[in-house]
Coordinates of C-alpha atoms in Angstrom, one line a residue:
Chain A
X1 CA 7.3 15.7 -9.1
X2 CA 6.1 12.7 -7.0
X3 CA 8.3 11.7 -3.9
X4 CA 8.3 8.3 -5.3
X5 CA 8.3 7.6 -8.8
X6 CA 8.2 3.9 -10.3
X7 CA 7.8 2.8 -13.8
X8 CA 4.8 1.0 -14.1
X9 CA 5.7 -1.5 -17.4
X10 CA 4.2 -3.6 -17.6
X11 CA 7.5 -6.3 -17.7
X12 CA 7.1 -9.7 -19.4
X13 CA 9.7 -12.3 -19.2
X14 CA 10.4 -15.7 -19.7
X15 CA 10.4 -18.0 -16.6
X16 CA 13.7 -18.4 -15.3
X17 CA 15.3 -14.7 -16.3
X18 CA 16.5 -12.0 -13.5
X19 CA 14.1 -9.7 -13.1
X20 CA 15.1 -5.5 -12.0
X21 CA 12.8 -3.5 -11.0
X22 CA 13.3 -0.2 -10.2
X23 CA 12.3 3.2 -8.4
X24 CA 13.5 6.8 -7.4
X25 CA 12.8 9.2 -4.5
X26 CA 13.2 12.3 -4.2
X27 CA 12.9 12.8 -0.5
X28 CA 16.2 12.8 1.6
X29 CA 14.7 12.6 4.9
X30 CA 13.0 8.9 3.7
X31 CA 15.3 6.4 6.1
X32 CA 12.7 2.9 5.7
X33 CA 12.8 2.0 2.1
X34 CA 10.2 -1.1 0.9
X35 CA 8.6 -3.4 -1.9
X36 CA 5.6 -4.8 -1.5
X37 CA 3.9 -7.8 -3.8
X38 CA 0.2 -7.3 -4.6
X39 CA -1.2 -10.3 -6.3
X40 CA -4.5 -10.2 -8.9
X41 CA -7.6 -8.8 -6.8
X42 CA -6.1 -9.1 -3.2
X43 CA -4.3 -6.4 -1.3
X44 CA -0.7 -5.4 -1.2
X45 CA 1.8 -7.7 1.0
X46 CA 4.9 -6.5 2.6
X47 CA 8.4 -8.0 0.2
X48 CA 11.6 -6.7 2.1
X49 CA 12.4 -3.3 3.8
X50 CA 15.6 -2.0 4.0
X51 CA 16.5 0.8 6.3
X52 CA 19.3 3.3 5.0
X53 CA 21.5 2.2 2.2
X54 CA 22.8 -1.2 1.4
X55 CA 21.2 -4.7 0.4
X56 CA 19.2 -7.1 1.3
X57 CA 18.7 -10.6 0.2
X58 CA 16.1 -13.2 1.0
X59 CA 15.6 -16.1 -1.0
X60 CA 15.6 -15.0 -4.9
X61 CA 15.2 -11.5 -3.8
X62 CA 17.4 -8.7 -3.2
X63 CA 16.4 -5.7 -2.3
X64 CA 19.2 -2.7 -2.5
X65 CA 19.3 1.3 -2.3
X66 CA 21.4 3.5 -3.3
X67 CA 20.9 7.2 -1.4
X68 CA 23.5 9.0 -2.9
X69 CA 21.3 8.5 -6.2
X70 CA 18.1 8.1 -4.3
X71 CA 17.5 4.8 -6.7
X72 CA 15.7 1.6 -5.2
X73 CA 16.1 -1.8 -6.4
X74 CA 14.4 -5.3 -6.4
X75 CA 16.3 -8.0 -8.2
X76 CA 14.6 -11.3 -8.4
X77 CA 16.5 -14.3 -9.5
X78 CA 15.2 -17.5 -11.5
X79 CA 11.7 -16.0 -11.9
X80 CA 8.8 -18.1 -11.7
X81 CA 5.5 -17.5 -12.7
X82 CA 4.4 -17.3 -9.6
X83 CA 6.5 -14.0 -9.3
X84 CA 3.8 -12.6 -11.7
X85 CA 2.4 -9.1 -9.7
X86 CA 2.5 -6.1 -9.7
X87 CA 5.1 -4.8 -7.5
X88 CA 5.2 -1.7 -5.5
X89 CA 7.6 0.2 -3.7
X90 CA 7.5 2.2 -0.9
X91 CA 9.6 5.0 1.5
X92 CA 8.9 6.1 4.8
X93 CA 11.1 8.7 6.7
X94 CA 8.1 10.1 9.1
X95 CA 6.1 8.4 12.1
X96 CA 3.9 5.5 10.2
X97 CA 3.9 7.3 6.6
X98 CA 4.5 5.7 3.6
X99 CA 4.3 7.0 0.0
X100 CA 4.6 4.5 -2.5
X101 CA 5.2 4.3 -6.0
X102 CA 2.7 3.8 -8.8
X103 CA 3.5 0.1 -9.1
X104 CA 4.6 -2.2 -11.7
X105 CA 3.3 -5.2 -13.2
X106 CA 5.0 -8.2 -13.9
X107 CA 4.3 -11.3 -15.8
X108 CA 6.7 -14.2 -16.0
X109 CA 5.5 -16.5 -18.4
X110 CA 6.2 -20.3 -18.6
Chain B
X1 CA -5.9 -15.8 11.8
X2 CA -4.1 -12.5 11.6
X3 CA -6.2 -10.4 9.1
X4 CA -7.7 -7.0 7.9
X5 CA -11.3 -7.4 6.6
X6 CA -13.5 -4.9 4.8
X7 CA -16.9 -4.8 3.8
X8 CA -18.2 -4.9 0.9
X9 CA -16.0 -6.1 -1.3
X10 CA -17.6 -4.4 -4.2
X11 CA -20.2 -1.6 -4.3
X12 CA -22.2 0.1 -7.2
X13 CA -23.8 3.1 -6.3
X14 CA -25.2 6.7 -7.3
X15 CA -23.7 10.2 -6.9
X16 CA -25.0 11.8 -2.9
X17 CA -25.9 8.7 -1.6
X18 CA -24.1 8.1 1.4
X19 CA -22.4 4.9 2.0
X20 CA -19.5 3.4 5.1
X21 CA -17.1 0.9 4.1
X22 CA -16.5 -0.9 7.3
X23 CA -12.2 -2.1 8.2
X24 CA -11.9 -4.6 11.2
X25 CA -8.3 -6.0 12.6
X26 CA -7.9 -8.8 14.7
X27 CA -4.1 -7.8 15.7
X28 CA -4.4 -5.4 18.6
X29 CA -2.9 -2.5 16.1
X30 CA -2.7 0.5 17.3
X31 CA -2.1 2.2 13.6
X32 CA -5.0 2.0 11.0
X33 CA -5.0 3.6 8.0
X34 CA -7.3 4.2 4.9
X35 CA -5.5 4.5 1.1
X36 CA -6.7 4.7 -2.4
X37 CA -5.3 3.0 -5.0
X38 CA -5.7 4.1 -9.0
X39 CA -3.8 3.5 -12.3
X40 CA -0.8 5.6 -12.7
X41 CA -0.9 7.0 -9.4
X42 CA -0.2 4.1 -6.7
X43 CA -1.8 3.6 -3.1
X44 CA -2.3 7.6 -1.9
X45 CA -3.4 7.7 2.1
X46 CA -6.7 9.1 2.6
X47 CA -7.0 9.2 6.7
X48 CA -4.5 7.7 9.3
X49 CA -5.3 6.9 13.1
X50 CA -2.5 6.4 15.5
X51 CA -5.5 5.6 18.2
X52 CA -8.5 5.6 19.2
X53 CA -10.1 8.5 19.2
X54 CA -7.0 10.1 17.3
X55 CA -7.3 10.4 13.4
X56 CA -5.9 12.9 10.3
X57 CA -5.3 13.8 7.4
X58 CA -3.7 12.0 4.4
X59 CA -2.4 13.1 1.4
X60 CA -6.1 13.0 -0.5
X61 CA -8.9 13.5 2.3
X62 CA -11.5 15.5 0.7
X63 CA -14.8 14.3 0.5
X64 CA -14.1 11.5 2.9
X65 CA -14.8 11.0 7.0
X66 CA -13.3 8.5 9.2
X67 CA -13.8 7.7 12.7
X68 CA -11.8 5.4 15.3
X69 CA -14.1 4.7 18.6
X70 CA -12.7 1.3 18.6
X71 CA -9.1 0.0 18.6
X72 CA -10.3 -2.5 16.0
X73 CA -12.3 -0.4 13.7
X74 CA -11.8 2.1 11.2
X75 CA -14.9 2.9 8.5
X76 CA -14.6 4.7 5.7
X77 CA -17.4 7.4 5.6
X78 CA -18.1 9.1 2.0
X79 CA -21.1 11.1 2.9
X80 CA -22.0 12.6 -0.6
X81 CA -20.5 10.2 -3.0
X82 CA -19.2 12.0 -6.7
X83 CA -17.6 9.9 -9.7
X84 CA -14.2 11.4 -9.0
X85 CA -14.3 9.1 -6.0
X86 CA -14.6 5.6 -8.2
X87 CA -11.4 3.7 -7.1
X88 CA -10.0 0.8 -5.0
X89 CA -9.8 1.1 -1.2
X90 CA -7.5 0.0 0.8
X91 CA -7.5 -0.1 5.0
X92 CA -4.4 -1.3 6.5
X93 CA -3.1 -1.8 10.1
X94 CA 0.4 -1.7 11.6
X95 CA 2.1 -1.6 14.8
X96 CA 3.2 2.4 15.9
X97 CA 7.4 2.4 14.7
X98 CA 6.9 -0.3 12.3
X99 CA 5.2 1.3 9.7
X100 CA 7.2 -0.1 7.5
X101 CA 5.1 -3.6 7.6
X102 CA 1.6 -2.4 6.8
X103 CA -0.9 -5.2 6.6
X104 CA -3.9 -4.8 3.9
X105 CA -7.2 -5.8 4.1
X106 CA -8.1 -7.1 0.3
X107 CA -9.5 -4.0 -0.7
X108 CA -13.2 -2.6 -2.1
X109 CA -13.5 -1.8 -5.3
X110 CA -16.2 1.4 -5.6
X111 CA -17.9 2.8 -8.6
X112 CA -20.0 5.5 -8.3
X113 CA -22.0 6.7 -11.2

C-alpha cells in the first residue's frame, strides 16, 4: 500500500463548478500535509500546506484534513480554466521528506 | 530571480552511456533534492542532500549517483544508463524545517533506448 494514495482522474468540468479533490494516507506520524499545482511541461509549484488537522483557505482554495480518517482535501471554488493541472498532494512527518501522491489531472473547460 | 535550473531539458540517449544532468539554485538552500516522476506512481525521491558534502538515499536510488561539493549544485549522475530509467526528473531545493515548500526546477525529460 502506498503511504499516499491519490486518484489520478482525470476530472473534467465546466468552468465555474467546485472542484474536490481528494487523497489518503496511511502514515500517522505525517504532521505537514500539502498540494501542489504542476502546470503542462513545467515543474510542480507549492498550493497550500496545512500542518495537523483543520482547514485552510486562500482565495478559491481550501485545503482541509481530516486525521482521524487520514483523508486530505482541496476544494476549489468557481473554477476557471486556468485551474486546469494536474494536482498533487503531498505529506511530510520526517526532517525534509515528502511523499506525494500519484497526481491528478484536471481540466476545466470554458 | 529565485529559481531551480536544470540542464538539458531533454535527452535521447543509449543504454551504458553515461550521462549528468546538472541542478543549480540561486537561493542559498541548504536542502537539494533529486525525484522522479512517472504515470501512476507520482514524484518518488531519488537522492536528498541536507549539505554539502552530506547526501542519501531516497526511496528509489539504484542505478543513480549524486554528489554535493557546492551549496548550489546537485547533478544527477546515471553512470550506466538502462530503459527502466526513461522518466521525468525533477531537482528541487528547500530551506532545512520547511520542507514543506519545495521549489522545482522544470524538470528533464530522459529516454533511454
Amino acid at each position: 500500500q502506498k503511504e499516499v494514495e491519490q486518484d489520478p482522474g482525470p476530472l473534467s468540468v465546466p468552468e465555474g463548478a467546485i472542484v474536490s479533490l481528494n487523497c489518503t494516507y496511511s502514515n500517522s506520524a505525517f504532521q505537514y500535509f500539502m498540494w501542489y499545482r504542476q502546470y503542462s511541461r513545467k515543474g510542480p509549484e507549492l498550493l497550500m500546506y496545512t500542518y495537523s488537522s483543520g482547514n485552510k483557505e486562500d482565495g478559491r482554495f481550501t485545503a482541509q484534513v481530516d486525521k482521524s480518517s487520514k483523508y486530505i482535501s482541496l476544494f476549489i471554488r468557481d473554477s476557471q480554466p486556468s485551474d486546469s493541472a494536474t494536482y498533487l498532494c503531498a505529506s511530510s512527518g520526517g526532517y525534509n521528506k515528502l511523499i506525494f501522491g500519484a497526481g491528478t489531472r484536471l481540466a476545466v473547460h470554458p | 530571480e529565485a529559481q531551480v535550473t536544470q540542464n538539458p531539458r531533454y535527452l535521447i540517449t543509449v543504454t551504458g552511456k553515461k550521462l549528468t544532468v546538472t541542478c543549480s539554485q540561486n537561493m542559498n538552500h541548504e536542502y537539494m533534492s533529486w525525484y522522479r516522476q512517472d504515470p501512476g506512481l507520482g514524484l518518488r525521491q531519488i537522492y536528498y542532500s541536507m549539505n554539502v558534502e552530506v547526501t542519501d538515499k531516497g526511496d528509489v536510488p539504484e542505478g543513480y549517483k549524486v554528489s554535493r561539493k557546492e551549496k548550489r549544485n546537485f547533478p544527477l549522475i546515471l553512470e550506466s544508463p538502462s530503459p527502466n530509467q526513461t522518466s521525468l526528473y525533477f531537482c528541487a531545493s528547500s530551506i532545512p524545517g520547511q520542507s514543506y515548500e519545495q521549489y522545482f526546477g522544470p524538470g528533464t525529460r530522459l529516454t533511454v533506448t
